[in-house]
């Protein structure tokens, strides 16, 4: 290691971790950056980097009176979402990637990537970001180091994870394993070449090597493609670690619900991207006496506790939320957190007084804006002012209703798990699973109409098991088996109750069958009352739905008949649904757990008698 430390590029390396030094050296040799910079995570550093980004035109400083220490970024129009087509799980064996993932032989992929990364950081700074997902004081902290040539990524990672010197010192002291996460925009600069505001490369590759637990991301500067602690590590790589170590890494929010009797319940919920996690996590209940606090809005790590209970933590430190639809009416808690500043907005519109705006932020639409592509915009423009997948990136600590348990490395015991998707028809507002395995069946057949969160067509129905379709880092059938096996180690009395929800069902006239947002507290209330054995339900072939009078609609302009309509199980719709589930399950081949096959068979049997 003495040798390595002598090399000029690494002279000032603030670590003696041999593996880390060797990797940084290797990457620098491959990518040929002008300089190497070790990120310390300090305030001064952030000021310097954001100043540089403003000077380079990547960031626009917002009016500090409106949004202190906040910035807007505008991406290349071809770099606005996760690229699932270009996302790969390169396991040693193709079988282990399963049918839900793109796969290429890891050696072939490495050769290809080495070609792409060769010289890819020329003319740029290579930033080394030590980070930890979850608590630095966890029993087994999950470390990573991201190498990137994007200062925007550094500034965003600083919001989304704990980064910098304290983390690096712990990695060094404990000689810890870390996930090497390599990112390059793929836009080297020739001497004298002018930079653009949002460098990226049309050729994008988001690649995971699950056995090695490494990530290589090339060509995109956007969100889940580039902030590698988030989807790439905390879901795809972590799901593989979780399989091997007996825990679960899931695409879920965590909230804390306090009843009028002051009893606390912790609930997690898995919804696909842009289907309501952040909104439910930051719920402002519209019913008297019920309180909600939040622990997380996107990723949940769960393990079985000492007493056989299922415990959940949020490994992230920030929110990377969908901006459109987030407003003072729908999500005041998010709005208050954003208003404190220290945020980075991407692809939102700018107001003339140096603030931000997006569709749904305020009832009143500003008379003039600059849209996300820099064009003058007025309400008669035929295009939205903000990109549909525009985002706010904000520290979680700025949320007033953050539960203090967020800070506990042990996490919280879950009482309920919700699975939900965006379905115009078929799926009732809420259905309680008949049993834990029946709940896993619900999760495994979860479906949703696609959104702008991923590149590709919007509004196409796809199955999205546990909302993890783009994030399962291994074979999908093995993943479902793992869910069954982990819960096999739990105390059956302490397993959470599982519910399927759908905030997006439509009525015959095309409107939403349920008002959603803050009123979703009424659905949570019913779920908790079911757990306590206090609420009435109607048994249907798919599970238990609220009896018309059992859902609290006090103060709403809704009758019990509306509720019955929102929770209706329609035989014709379900015949089509069962055929579609049958097709979905066929894709698993031999890998489908028997217990889930029998769940489908019993459901078909119950439906035929319905
Ligand atoms: P996430 O990506 O899963 O965190 O989803 P968000 O909470 O950011 O919501 C994505 C989109 O769904 C936003 O446009 C929201 O306004 C919308 N949304 C969220 N919750 C509800 C709801 O209860 N009802 C309806 N109709 N829309 C919702
Ligand atoms: P999401 O994640 O789309 O699930 O919200 C953000 C991203 O990956 O860009
Ligand atoms: Mn979200």
XYZ file of C-alpha atoms and ligand atoms in Angstrom:
648
model
C 0.000 0.000 0.000
C 2.963 2.276 0.628
C 3.558 2.062 -3.109
C 0.082 3.184 -3.959
C 0.196 6.100 -1.582
C 3.346 7.279 -3.396
C 1.528 7.628 -6.717
C 1.050 11.350 -7.378
C -2.718 11.131 -7.988
C -3.284 9.555 -4.591
C -0.695 11.508 -2.654
C -3.276 13.255 -0.540
C -5.646 10.337 -0.181
C -7.390 10.657 3.216
C -7.534 6.891 3.742
C -5.179 3.957 4.170
C -7.822 1.409 3.116
C -5.818 -0.672 0.631
C -8.818 -1.919 -1.327
C -10.233 1.569 -1.708
C -6.895 3.079 -2.751
C -6.340 0.335 -5.292
C -9.804 0.824 -6.766
C -9.490 4.608 -6.976
C -6.095 4.196 -8.639
C -7.463 1.665 -11.124
C -10.435 3.862 -12.030
C -8.219 6.926 -12.425
C -5.930 5.014 -14.774
C -8.909 3.902 -16.818
C -10.898 7.137 -16.942
C -7.981 9.644 -17.043
C -9.479 12.522 -15.048
C -7.582 15.814 -14.737
C -7.738 15.569 -10.957
C -9.016 13.426 -8.102
C -11.027 14.988 -5.315
C -12.064 13.223 -2.092
C -15.442 14.506 -0.960
C -15.496 15.490 2.747
C -19.207 16.327 2.919
C -18.663 19.731 4.562
C -20.772 22.840 4.177
C -17.835 24.799 2.697
C -17.260 22.117 0.129
C -20.917 22.160 -0.865
C -20.842 25.932 -1.245
C -17.757 25.690 -3.444
C -19.194 22.935 -5.633
C -22.587 24.579 -6.077
C -20.859 27.910 -6.882
C -18.882 26.088 -9.568
C -22.035 24.450 -10.890
C -23.759 27.829 -11.092
C -20.750 29.272 -12.945
C -20.849 26.313 -15.349
C -24.561 26.844 -16.012
C -25.558 23.409 -14.657
C -27.339 24.939 -11.670
C -29.456 28.070 -11.444
C -29.473 29.654 -8.000
C -33.035 30.267 -6.811
C -34.118 33.458 -5.093
C -32.779 32.946 -1.535
C -35.758 34.797 -0.034
C -38.029 32.129 -1.498
C -35.780 29.042 -1.428
C -32.565 29.546 0.576
C -29.493 27.698 -0.644
C -31.510 26.012 -3.403
C -30.851 25.375 -7.059
C -32.560 24.280 -10.219
C -30.965 21.990 -12.790
C -32.213 21.315 -16.305
C -31.173 18.084 -17.892
C -30.583 17.169 -21.463
C -34.093 16.355 -22.833
C -32.855 12.819 -23.544
C -31.802 12.276 -19.906
C -34.943 12.728 -17.815
C -35.685 9.341 -16.214
C -34.342 5.933 -15.309
C -33.464 3.875 -18.399
C -34.762 0.385 -17.660
C -33.955 -0.939 -21.165
C -30.301 -0.132 -20.503
C -30.207 -1.456 -16.920
C -28.431 -4.795 -16.472
C -27.935 -7.414 -13.809
C -24.773 -9.228 -14.849
C -24.750 -12.271 -12.594
C -22.280 -15.079 -13.296
C -25.154 -17.253 -14.519
C -27.935 -15.909 -16.698
C -30.475 -17.883 -14.692
C -29.708 -15.817 -11.575
C -30.748 -12.568 -13.272
C -34.169 -14.058 -13.989
C -36.649 -13.056 -16.654
C -37.284 -9.555 -15.264
C -33.732 -8.300 -15.852
C -31.490 -7.594 -18.819
C -28.403 -9.772 -18.656
C -25.053 -10.012 -20.348
C -22.077 -12.199 -19.506
C -20.158 -10.273 -16.819
C -16.800 -10.629 -18.591
C -18.228 -9.435 -21.884
C -19.977 -6.551 -20.108
C -16.789 -5.538 -18.244
C -14.892 -5.471 -21.526
C -17.577 -3.315 -23.058
C -17.663 -0.971 -20.057
C -13.877 -0.672 -19.875
C -14.025 0.487 -23.480
C -16.648 3.105 -22.657
C -14.975 4.335 -19.454
C -11.523 4.531 -21.069
C -10.675 8.232 -20.974
C -14.298 9.116 -20.134
C -13.291 11.585 -17.377
C -10.692 13.455 -19.425
C -10.831 17.173 -18.740
C -12.981 16.606 -15.651
C -12.597 16.107 -11.910
C -13.056 12.636 -10.508
C -14.943 12.914 -7.216
C -14.661 10.128 -4.646
C -17.740 10.074 -2.397
C -17.639 7.786 0.654
C -21.219 7.086 1.778
C -23.268 4.865 4.037
C -26.813 3.735 3.402
C -28.603 3.598 6.734
C -26.994 4.382 10.032
C -23.279 4.807 10.478
C -23.799 3.202 13.920
C -25.787 0.241 12.621
C -24.543 -3.168 13.726
C -23.449 -3.849 10.162
C -23.280 -0.496 8.343
C -23.747 -0.705 4.579
C -20.946 1.324 3.028
C -20.399 2.449 -0.494
C -18.015 4.684 -2.370
C -19.250 6.429 -5.484
C -16.721 7.688 -7.987
C -18.282 10.218 -10.325
C -17.260 12.999 -12.717
C -20.451 14.952 -11.957
C -20.495 17.631 -9.253
C -24.316 17.647 -9.542
C -24.202 14.016 -8.410
C -21.969 14.987 -5.454
C -24.367 17.757 -4.381
C -27.377 15.433 -4.734
C -25.725 12.481 -2.973
C -24.972 14.833 -0.092
C -28.737 15.264 0.353
C -29.695 11.635 -0.226
C -27.116 9.837 1.949
C -24.632 10.343 4.750
C -21.381 11.091 2.960
C -17.888 12.354 3.640
C -15.133 12.237 6.213
C -16.921 10.539 9.132
C -17.994 7.741 6.827
C -14.563 7.383 5.234
C -12.889 7.282 8.660
C -15.155 4.448 9.730
C -14.513 2.547 6.487
C -10.786 2.994 7.079
C -10.825 2.139 10.794
C -12.878 -1.020 10.389
C -11.281 -1.943 7.054
C -14.861 -2.339 5.919
C -16.286 -3.749 2.749
C -17.823 -1.049 0.564
C -19.838 -1.266 -2.638
C -17.716 0.255 -5.400
C -20.106 2.400 -7.439
C -18.552 3.917 -10.539
C -20.332 6.657 -12.457
C -19.318 8.694 -15.480
C -21.303 11.109 -17.598
C -19.410 9.753 -20.577
C -18.630 13.245 -21.805
C -14.849 13.823 -21.716
C -13.597 17.295 -22.596
C -10.824 17.786 -25.116
C -8.347 20.583 -24.280
C -10.053 23.903 -25.012
C -13.470 22.299 -25.569
C -16.401 24.175 -24.003
C -18.565 22.243 -21.602
C -22.366 22.056 -21.852
C -24.762 22.637 -18.941
C -25.815 18.976 -18.726
C -23.132 16.671 -20.098
C -24.250 13.105 -20.806
C -23.902 10.455 -23.495
C -26.624 9.027 -25.763
C -25.213 5.570 -24.968
C -26.352 4.756 -21.416
C -25.482 1.675 -19.358
C -26.606 1.065 -15.781
C -24.895 -2.149 -14.800
C -24.810 -4.236 -11.626
C -22.465 -7.112 -10.849
C -24.330 -8.828 -8.012
C -21.677 -11.352 -6.938
C -19.027 -8.634 -6.805
C -21.592 -6.181 -5.390
C -20.398 -3.493 -7.755
C -22.112 -0.883 -9.907
C -20.973 0.720 -13.171
C -23.146 3.519 -14.523
C -22.313 5.278 -17.781
C -23.831 8.072 -19.825
C -26.641 9.498 -17.650
C -26.557 12.235 -15.019
C -30.132 11.699 -13.890
C -31.550 10.520 -10.546
C -31.776 6.788 -10.194
C -29.240 6.309 -13.018
C -26.560 8.411 -11.352
C -27.179 8.753 -7.581
C -25.916 5.240 -7.133
C -26.701 4.880 -3.414
C -30.404 4.921 -4.184
C -31.973 2.440 -6.604
C -28.728 0.791 -7.739
C -27.335 0.077 -4.271
C -30.169 0.315 -1.730
C -32.504 -1.763 -3.921
C -30.732 -3.803 -6.630
C -27.443 -4.658 -4.887
C -29.036 -4.615 -1.414
C -31.723 -7.083 -2.538
C -28.915 -9.526 -3.356
C -27.141 -8.860 -0.036
C -30.513 -9.320 1.656
C -31.099 -12.653 -0.064
C -27.687 -13.873 1.114
C -27.987 -12.424 4.625
C -31.671 -13.142 5.385
C -33.314 -9.717 5.195
C -35.378 -7.712 2.681
C -34.561 -4.561 0.666
C -37.816 -3.100 -0.600
C -39.283 -0.204 -2.588
C -41.406 1.027 0.308
C -42.251 4.060 2.394
C -42.582 3.828 6.198
C -45.089 5.843 8.206
C -46.112 6.020 11.831
C -49.789 6.278 12.623
C -51.101 7.319 16.026
C -54.718 6.487 16.842
C -57.025 8.659 18.953
C -56.203 6.187 21.801
C -52.543 7.248 21.329
C -51.482 3.812 20.193
C -48.683 3.772 17.576
C -48.683 1.672 14.444
C -45.963 1.499 11.816
C -47.000 0.838 8.256
C -44.922 0.345 5.133
C -46.205 0.510 1.592
C -44.809 -0.558 -1.775
C -46.063 1.374 -4.803
C -44.277 1.609 -8.171
C -42.421 4.831 -9.040
C -44.736 7.858 -9.286
C -47.666 5.968 -7.751
C -47.968 7.738 -4.408
C -45.222 6.677 -1.957
C -43.986 10.160 -1.122
C -47.535 11.455 -0.809
C -48.655 8.684 1.525
C -45.454 8.910 3.568
C -46.108 12.618 4.173
C -49.840 12.246 4.644
C -51.770 15.004 6.352
C -54.812 13.123 7.700
C -58.252 14.601 7.095
C -59.812 12.712 10.021
C -59.925 13.905 13.599
C -57.699 12.259 16.160
C -55.397 10.349 13.801
C -51.832 11.550 13.415
C -49.218 10.621 10.861
C -45.449 10.989 11.079
C -42.999 9.742 8.507
C -39.864 7.615 8.531
C -39.222 7.254 4.814
C -40.709 7.688 1.371
C -38.983 5.317 -1.029
C -36.772 2.551 0.335
C -37.200 0.241 3.307
C -34.836 -2.356 4.656
C -36.542 -4.996 6.790
C -35.208 -7.687 9.044
C -36.579 -10.119 11.603
C -36.017 -8.796 15.128
C -35.063 -10.689 18.278
C -38.673 -11.485 19.106
C -39.587 -12.595 15.611
C -41.053 -9.214 14.679
C -40.519 -7.585 11.279
C -38.453 -4.410 11.750
C -38.050 -1.637 9.188
C -35.535 1.166 8.611
C -35.103 3.785 5.902
C -31.531 3.770 4.538
C -31.830 7.201 2.887
C -31.218 10.729 4.185
C -33.246 12.688 1.634
C -36.289 12.747 -0.578
C -36.037 12.556 -4.352
C -39.694 13.232 -4.963
C -41.818 13.617 -8.078
C -42.585 17.361 -8.235
C -45.774 17.530 -10.356
C -48.833 16.949 -8.221
C -46.973 17.941 -5.039
C -48.820 21.010 -3.771
C -50.062 22.917 -0.774
C -53.450 21.211 -1.218
C -52.210 17.643 -1.724
C -48.948 17.464 0.226
C -48.357 20.432 2.553
C -45.719 18.505 4.528
C -43.535 18.123 1.444
C -44.127 21.781 0.546
C -43.032 22.942 4.011
C -39.872 20.815 3.825
C -39.041 22.201 0.371
C -39.676 25.779 1.483
C -36.840 25.456 4.038
C -34.455 25.361 1.081
C -31.190 23.369 0.800
C -32.791 21.593 -2.147
C -31.953 20.778 -5.734
C -34.803 20.795 -8.242
C -34.425 19.077 -11.589
C -36.513 19.859 -14.682
C -39.087 22.028 -12.904
C -40.227 25.408 -14.285
C -38.889 28.767 -13.007
C -41.072 31.649 -11.910
C -40.174 35.215 -12.879
C -39.185 36.005 -9.273
C -36.622 33.211 -9.142
C -38.737 30.489 -7.564
C -39.890 27.149 -8.910
C -43.249 25.904 -10.147
C -44.723 22.686 -11.460
C -48.154 21.456 -12.399
C -50.236 20.964 -9.274
C -48.030 23.092 -6.967
C -50.635 25.843 -6.598
C -54.255 26.117 -7.729
C -53.440 29.369 -9.420
C -51.246 28.911 -12.472
C -48.614 31.675 -12.808
C -49.199 33.996 -15.767
C -45.621 33.544 -16.950
C -42.894 30.964 -16.413
C -39.701 29.675 -17.949
C -40.372 26.026 -18.721
C -37.935 23.205 -17.976
C -36.434 23.539 -21.430
C -35.759 27.244 -20.980
C -38.653 28.505 -23.117
C -41.034 31.285 -22.183
C -44.283 29.676 -21.002
C -47.818 30.932 -20.422
C -50.943 29.038 -19.375
C -51.997 28.656 -23.035
C -48.821 26.731 -23.853
C -49.694 23.249 -25.039
C -46.857 21.593 -23.104
C -46.477 21.219 -19.333
C -44.132 23.780 -17.768
C -42.328 21.163 -15.665
C -41.288 17.765 -17.002
C -43.743 15.084 -15.725
C -40.780 13.367 -14.011
C -39.302 16.572 -12.579
C -38.012 16.157 -9.024
C -37.225 17.886 -5.766
C -34.236 16.629 -3.789
C -34.547 17.680 -0.142
C -33.005 16.579 3.184
C -35.410 14.336 5.120
C -34.504 16.161 8.340
C -36.399 19.203 7.004
C -39.714 17.380 7.323
C -41.519 18.703 10.394
C -43.465 15.475 10.796
C -40.376 13.238 10.681
C -40.778 10.549 13.361
C -37.920 10.459 15.884
C -37.690 6.696 15.214
C -36.191 7.558 11.825
C -32.939 8.079 13.737
C -33.014 4.690 15.460
C -30.748 2.056 13.875
C -33.055 -0.696 15.196
C -35.996 0.637 13.199
C -39.648 0.021 13.945
C -41.914 -3.023 14.132
C -44.375 -3.102 11.242
C -48.087 -3.686 11.850
C -49.174 -3.523 8.237
C -47.765 -3.663 4.729
C -49.618 -2.105 1.807
C -49.104 -3.032 -1.833
C -50.559 -0.656 -4.395
C -50.512 0.331 -8.027
C -52.166 2.652 -10.478
C -55.172 0.834 -11.921
C -58.118 2.549 -13.598
C -60.293 -0.542 -13.169
C -60.545 -3.937 -11.439
C -58.556 -3.370 -8.237
C -60.631 -2.141 -5.265
C -59.641 0.867 -3.170
C -58.514 -1.504 -0.409
C -58.511 -5.259 0.120
C -57.191 -7.073 3.182
C -55.293 -10.255 2.394
C -56.727 -13.495 3.750
C -53.361 -14.510 5.184
C -49.671 -13.651 5.028
C -49.087 -15.964 2.024
C -52.184 -14.558 0.356
C -50.642 -11.126 0.917
C -47.398 -12.208 -0.741
C -49.561 -13.431 -3.628
C -51.117 -9.942 -3.838
C -47.647 -8.403 -3.854
C -46.366 -10.846 -6.466
C -49.219 -9.985 -8.859
C -49.156 -6.246 -8.190
C -49.813 -4.303 -11.391
C -49.722 -0.698 -12.450
C -50.024 1.544 -15.478
C -46.543 2.840 -16.369
C -45.564 6.438 -15.491
C -43.022 9.035 -16.578
C -40.586 7.838 -13.873
C -39.021 5.488 -16.406
C -38.246 6.133 -20.053
C -40.798 4.521 -22.361
C -44.531 4.520 -22.980
C -46.796 5.875 -20.229
C -50.077 4.202 -19.224
C -49.294 0.621 -20.219
C -50.378 -2.021 -17.718
C -47.518 -4.092 -16.368
C -47.077 -6.534 -13.489
C -44.705 -5.104 -10.916
C -44.100 -7.579 -8.081
C -43.860 -5.731 -4.740
C -43.246 -2.600 -6.904
C -39.743 -4.047 -7.371
C -39.866 -5.033 -11.063
C -37.066 -2.628 -12.088
C -35.124 -3.223 -8.860
C -34.961 -6.957 -8.077
C -31.251 -7.738 -8.355
C -31.709 -11.469 -8.962
C -34.184 -14.086 -10.180
C -37.759 -12.914 -9.566
C -38.974 -16.389 -8.534
C -36.098 -16.676 -6.049
C -37.073 -13.242 -4.777
C -40.625 -14.408 -4.034
C -39.245 -17.550 -2.379
C -37.028 -15.325 -0.262
C -40.075 -13.327 0.916
C -41.724 -16.588 1.944
C -38.588 -17.903 3.660
C -37.749 -14.726 5.600
C -41.250 -14.568 6.988
C -40.949 -18.276 7.835
C -38.392 -17.164 10.449
C -40.756 -14.605 11.980
C -43.157 -15.068 14.860
C -46.425 -15.694 12.943
C -48.336 -13.708 15.607
C -46.173 -10.671 14.932
C -46.270 -10.689 11.126
C -47.783 -7.511 9.669
C -51.216 -7.666 8.025
C -51.123 -7.169 4.270
C -53.469 -4.927 2.257
C -53.786 -4.202 -1.461
C -54.716 -0.587 -2.256
C -55.567 1.388 -5.392
C -55.936 5.171 -5.121
C -56.358 5.456 -8.896
C -59.584 3.589 -9.707
C -61.900 5.542 -11.986
C -65.662 5.854 -12.016
C -67.827 5.529 -15.130
C -67.548 9.298 -15.728
C -63.736 9.106 -15.740
C -63.091 10.784 -12.367
C -61.199 9.218 -9.465
C -63.403 6.857 -7.431
C -61.611 8.030 -4.281
C -60.340 11.526 -3.373
C -56.943 10.165 -2.291
C -54.105 12.123 -0.642
C -55.032 13.188 2.947
C -58.202 11.121 2.723
C -56.107 7.986 2.398
C -55.865 8.255 6.202
C -59.408 6.881 6.204
C -58.173 3.738 4.478
C -55.314 3.447 6.980
C -57.824 3.834 9.801
C -59.912 0.972 8.418
C -56.784 -1.170 8.066
C -55.768 -0.525 11.684
C -59.296 -1.200 12.896
C -59.245 -4.483 10.979
C -55.998 -5.406 12.727
C -57.644 -4.556 16.051
C -60.694 -6.631 15.051
C -62.948 -3.574 15.188
C -63.996 -2.809 11.585
C -66.511 -4.572 9.397
C -65.560 -6.131 6.115
C -67.154 -8.029 3.285
C -65.461 -11.213 2.194
C -64.816 -11.358 -1.556
C -62.856 -13.967 -3.554
C -59.795 -11.684 -3.526
C -59.919 -10.823 0.168
C -61.771 -8.552 2.615
C -63.028 -5.136 1.497
C -64.641 -2.502 3.735
C -68.356 -2.819 4.314
C -70.022 0.342 2.924
C -70.445 1.906 6.378
C -67.082 0.742 7.747
C -64.951 3.303 5.944
C -65.059 6.669 7.727
C -66.307 9.225 5.171
C -67.243 11.885 7.739
C -66.951 15.322 6.176
C -66.552 13.946 2.645
C -68.949 14.423 -0.180
C -69.198 10.641 -0.565
C -72.037 8.237 0.191
C -71.747 4.615 1.289
C -72.787 3.750 -2.266
C -69.683 5.571 -3.552
C -67.554 3.538 -1.181
C -69.203 0.315 -2.322
C -68.440 1.309 -5.881
C -64.802 2.037 -5.024
C -64.353 -1.389 -3.408
C -66.438 -3.397 -5.905
C -65.044 -6.738 -7.103
C -66.355 -7.128 -10.628
C -66.568 -10.702 -11.893
C -65.963 -9.789 -15.534
C -62.969 -7.585 -14.731
C -61.545 -10.301 -12.528
C -61.938 -13.010 -15.162
C -59.706 -10.880 -17.381
C -57.367 -10.192 -14.426
C -57.002 -13.902 -13.617
C -56.106 -14.665 -17.234
C -53.499 -11.911 -17.088
C -52.082 -13.197 -13.776
C -51.922 -16.688 -15.278
C -49.832 -15.285 -18.145
C -47.622 -13.400 -15.691
C -46.987 -16.479 -13.557
C -46.180 -18.533 -16.676
C -43.154 -16.274 -17.185
C -41.581 -17.529 -13.951
C -41.418 -21.114 -15.258
C -40.042 -23.522 -12.642
C -38.986 -20.663 -10.457
C -42.480 -19.773 -9.195
C -42.924 -20.818 -5.537
C -45.529 -23.604 -5.173
C -47.277 -21.708 -2.395
C -48.099 -18.891 -4.819
C -49.273 -21.259 -7.546
C -51.730 -22.728 -5.011
C -52.838 -19.202 -4.016
C -53.751 -18.533 -7.647
C -55.558 -21.865 -7.952
C -57.651 -21.208 -4.826
C -58.438 -17.677 -6.021
C -59.672 -19.046 -9.351
C -61.755 -21.560 -7.495
C -63.303 -18.896 -5.225
C -63.922 -16.608 -8.192
C -65.733 -19.336 -10.128
C -68.146 -19.653 -7.218
C -68.561 -15.861 -6.836
P -43.842 8.047 -5.618
O -42.935 8.205 -6.804
O -44.316 6.635 -5.475
O -43.237 8.590 -4.375
O -45.185 8.885 -5.929
P -45.647 10.341 -5.458
O -46.137 10.341 -4.058
O -44.586 11.311 -5.797
O -46.888 10.564 -6.410
C -46.790 10.439 -7.820
C -47.978 11.071 -8.473
O -49.183 10.439 -8.025
C -48.117 12.548 -8.149
O -48.485 13.236 -9.323
C -49.241 12.581 -7.132
O -49.956 13.785 -7.204
C -50.098 11.387 -7.508
N -50.784 10.825 -6.318
C -50.203 10.467 -5.142
N -51.122 10.032 -4.253
C -52.320 10.105 -4.885
C -53.663 9.794 -4.488
O -53.941 9.357 -3.368
N -54.637 9.980 -5.425
C -54.359 10.444 -6.682
N -55.352 10.604 -7.530
N -53.107 10.770 -7.082
C -52.101 10.590 -6.205
P -38.304 6.739 -8.628
O -36.786 6.923 -8.329
O -38.487 6.900 -10.098
O -38.658 5.367 -8.161
O -39.016 7.777 -7.820
C -36.106 7.998 -8.830
C -35.248 7.619 -9.984
O -34.819 6.471 -9.997
O -34.968 8.450 -10.853
Mn -41.343 9.289 -4.265
